Amino acid sequence: ALKADGRKRALALAAWKQRVNKNWSKVRITAVESGPTDNLPVGEHLPVTATVNLGELGSDDVIAELYFGRLNFEGQVVNGATSEMKAVAAVDKGEVKFEGSIPCNQSGQLGFTVRVIPSHEDLAQKHETTHITWA
């Protein structure tokens, strides 16, 4: 598919990768907010919003994800799961607000964070660029 039509898609992907590589250092998660986390019953969802400064990139160039799961004794998520967040509003120049929710499927000490990775329909897999920004 990337070779079709005079390699047009391959050239577009290469140009996109170059633009992402040039601008990724400006990507920052500037705020993360959630609903109340005390005594959240199993079966409920925790709403989360994140404000991300994308610099010269757009919301269609990235995926914002919630990374969540049980915490170890150091307070780090172990064997976490992900849930994609949706871009819901442009906040300011270069800033986008994302929303998502975390399912509360188990009891115990649970935690979450937000991460942003580049996204393009022609990437072989989502971590191909090796770029990732954590909250």
Short mmCIF file of C-alpha atoms in Angstrom, two decimals:
data_model
loop_
_atom_site.label_atom_id
_atom_site.label_comp_id
_atom_site.label_asym_id
_atom_site.label_seq_id
_atom_site.Cartn_x
_atom_site.Cartn_y
_atom_site.Cartn_z
CA ALA A 1 0.00 0.00 0.00
CA LEU A 2 2.87 2.39 0.73
CA LYS A 3 4.38 1.66 -2.70
CA ALA A 4 1.18 2.40 -4.62
CA ASP A 5 0.61 5.59 -6.58
CA GLY A 6 4.29 6.44 -7.02
CA ARG A 7 5.06 5.81 -3.35
CA LYS A 8 2.95 8.82 -2.42
CA ARG A 9 1.95 7.41 1.00
CA ALA A 10 5.53 6.35 1.77
CA LEU A 11 6.78 9.84 0.99
CA ALA A 12 4.01 11.40 3.09
CA LEU A 13 4.88 9.11 6.01
CA ALA A 14 8.57 9.99 5.74
CA ALA A 15 7.74 13.72 5.74
CA TRP A 16 5.42 13.25 8.74
CA LYS A 17 8.14 11.36 10.67
CA GLN A 18 10.61 14.14 9.92
CA ARG A 19 8.14 16.78 11.17
CA VAL A 20 7.41 14.76 14.35
CA ASN A 21 11.13 14.20 15.03
CA LYS A 22 11.82 17.92 14.62
CA ASN A 23 8.99 19.02 16.93
CA TRP A 24 8.62 16.24 19.53
CA SER A 25 10.83 17.96 22.12
CA LYS A 26 8.13 20.65 22.46
CA VAL A 27 5.36 18.18 23.40
CA ARG A 28 4.43 18.58 27.09
CA ILE A 29 1.57 17.38 29.27
CA THR A 30 0.81 20.54 31.21
CA ALA A 31 -2.13 19.42 33.38
CA VAL A 32 -3.89 16.22 34.44
CA GLU A 33 -7.15 16.30 36.40
CA SER A 34 -9.42 13.51 37.59
CA GLY A 35 -12.64 13.06 39.48
CA PRO A 36 -12.56 12.05 43.14
CA THR A 37 -10.40 8.95 43.68
CA ASP A 38 -11.21 8.12 47.31
CA ASN A 39 -13.35 5.01 47.70
CA LEU A 40 -14.25 4.64 44.03
CA PRO A 41 -16.47 1.53 43.86
CA VAL A 42 -15.62 -1.38 41.56
CA GLY A 43 -17.65 -1.00 38.36
CA GLU A 44 -17.43 2.79 38.26
CA HIS A 45 -15.28 4.89 35.90
CA LEU A 46 -12.84 7.62 36.88
CA PRO A 47 -13.03 10.59 34.47
CA VAL A 48 -9.67 12.13 33.54
CA THR A 49 -8.75 15.22 31.51
CA ALA A 50 -5.29 16.15 30.29
CA THR A 51 -4.06 19.36 28.73
CA VAL A 52 -1.25 18.78 26.25
CA ASN A 53 0.94 21.39 24.60
CA LEU A 54 1.67 19.95 21.17
CA GLY A 55 3.85 22.80 19.93
CA GLU A 56 3.81 22.66 16.13
CA LEU A 57 2.00 19.30 16.01
CA GLY A 58 -1.76 18.78 15.86
CA SER A 59 -4.09 16.48 17.76
CA ASP A 60 -4.30 14.26 14.67
CA ASP A 61 -0.52 13.65 14.94
CA VAL A 62 -0.74 12.03 18.39
CA ILE A 63 -2.61 9.65 20.65
CA ALA A 64 -3.08 10.54 24.31
CA GLU A 65 -3.48 7.46 26.49
CA LEU A 66 -4.30 6.71 30.09
CA TYR A 67 -1.91 4.13 31.53
CA PHE A 68 -3.34 2.55 34.69
CA GLY A 69 -3.24 -0.46 36.97
CA ARG A 70 -2.22 -1.87 40.34
CA LEU A 71 0.63 -0.07 42.14
CA ASN A 72 3.74 -1.82 43.47
CA PHE A 73 5.41 -0.94 46.78
CA GLU A 74 7.31 1.90 45.03
CA GLY A 75 4.07 3.48 43.81
CA GLN A 76 4.59 2.48 40.17
CA VAL A 77 1.94 0.94 37.92
CA VAL A 78 2.68 -2.75 37.31
CA ASN A 79 1.36 -4.62 34.25
CA GLY A 80 -0.72 -1.60 33.30
CA ALA A 81 -3.49 -1.30 30.76
CA THR A 82 -4.16 1.59 28.39
CA SER A 83 -7.22 3.51 27.34
CA GLU A 84 -7.17 6.05 24.53
CA MET A 85 -8.26 9.59 25.32
CA LYS A 86 -10.18 11.80 22.88
CA ALA A 87 -9.22 15.32 21.84
CA VAL A 88 -12.18 17.49 22.86
CA ALA A 89 -11.07 21.13 22.64
CA ALA A 90 -8.31 23.48 21.60
CA VAL A 91 -7.42 25.32 24.81
CA ASP A 92 -4.80 27.78 23.63
CA LYS A 93 -2.30 28.06 20.80
CA GLY A 94 -0.76 24.61 20.56
CA GLU A 95 -2.68 23.28 23.58
CA VAL A 96 -5.35 20.59 23.33
CA LYS A 97 -7.59 19.14 26.04
CA PHE A 98 -8.07 15.36 26.00
CA GLU A 99 -10.70 13.40 27.95
CA GLY A 100 -10.93 9.76 28.91
CA SER A 101 -11.95 7.46 31.72
CA ILE A 102 -10.47 4.59 33.66
CA PRO A 103 -12.63 1.57 34.49
CA CYS A 104 -12.41 0.56 38.13
CA ASN A 105 -12.28 -3.22 37.65
CA GLN A 106 -10.58 -4.21 40.89
CA SER A 107 -10.06 -3.05 44.44
CA GLY A 108 -6.75 -2.12 46.02
CA GLN A 109 -4.01 0.44 45.45
CA LEU A 110 -4.43 1.59 41.86
CA GLY A 111 -2.80 4.43 39.98
CA PHE A 112 -2.65 6.09 36.59
CA THR A 113 -0.72 8.49 34.44
CA VAL A 114 -1.09 10.00 30.97
CA ARG A 115 1.23 9.53 28.03
CA VAL A 116 1.32 10.94 24.51
CA ILE A 117 2.76 9.11 21.49
CA PRO A 118 2.91 9.97 17.80
CA SER A 119 0.15 8.48 15.66
CA HIS A 120 -0.14 8.01 11.91
CA GLU A 121 -2.29 5.54 10.00
CA ASP A 122 0.70 4.18 8.08
CA LEU A 123 2.95 3.35 11.06
CA ALA A 124 3.70 -0.37 11.26
CA GLN A 125 3.02 -0.26 15.04
CA LYS A 126 2.26 2.55 17.46
CA HIS A 127 5.69 2.70 19.12
CA GLU A 128 7.61 2.75 15.83
CA THR A 129 8.88 6.32 16.29
CA THR A 130 10.15 5.58 19.85
CA HIS A 131 8.84 8.97 21.02
CA ILE A 132 6.77 9.09 24.19
CA THR A 133 5.95 11.88 26.63
CA TRP A 134 4.75 11.02 30.14
CA ALA A 135 2.86 13.22 32.59
#
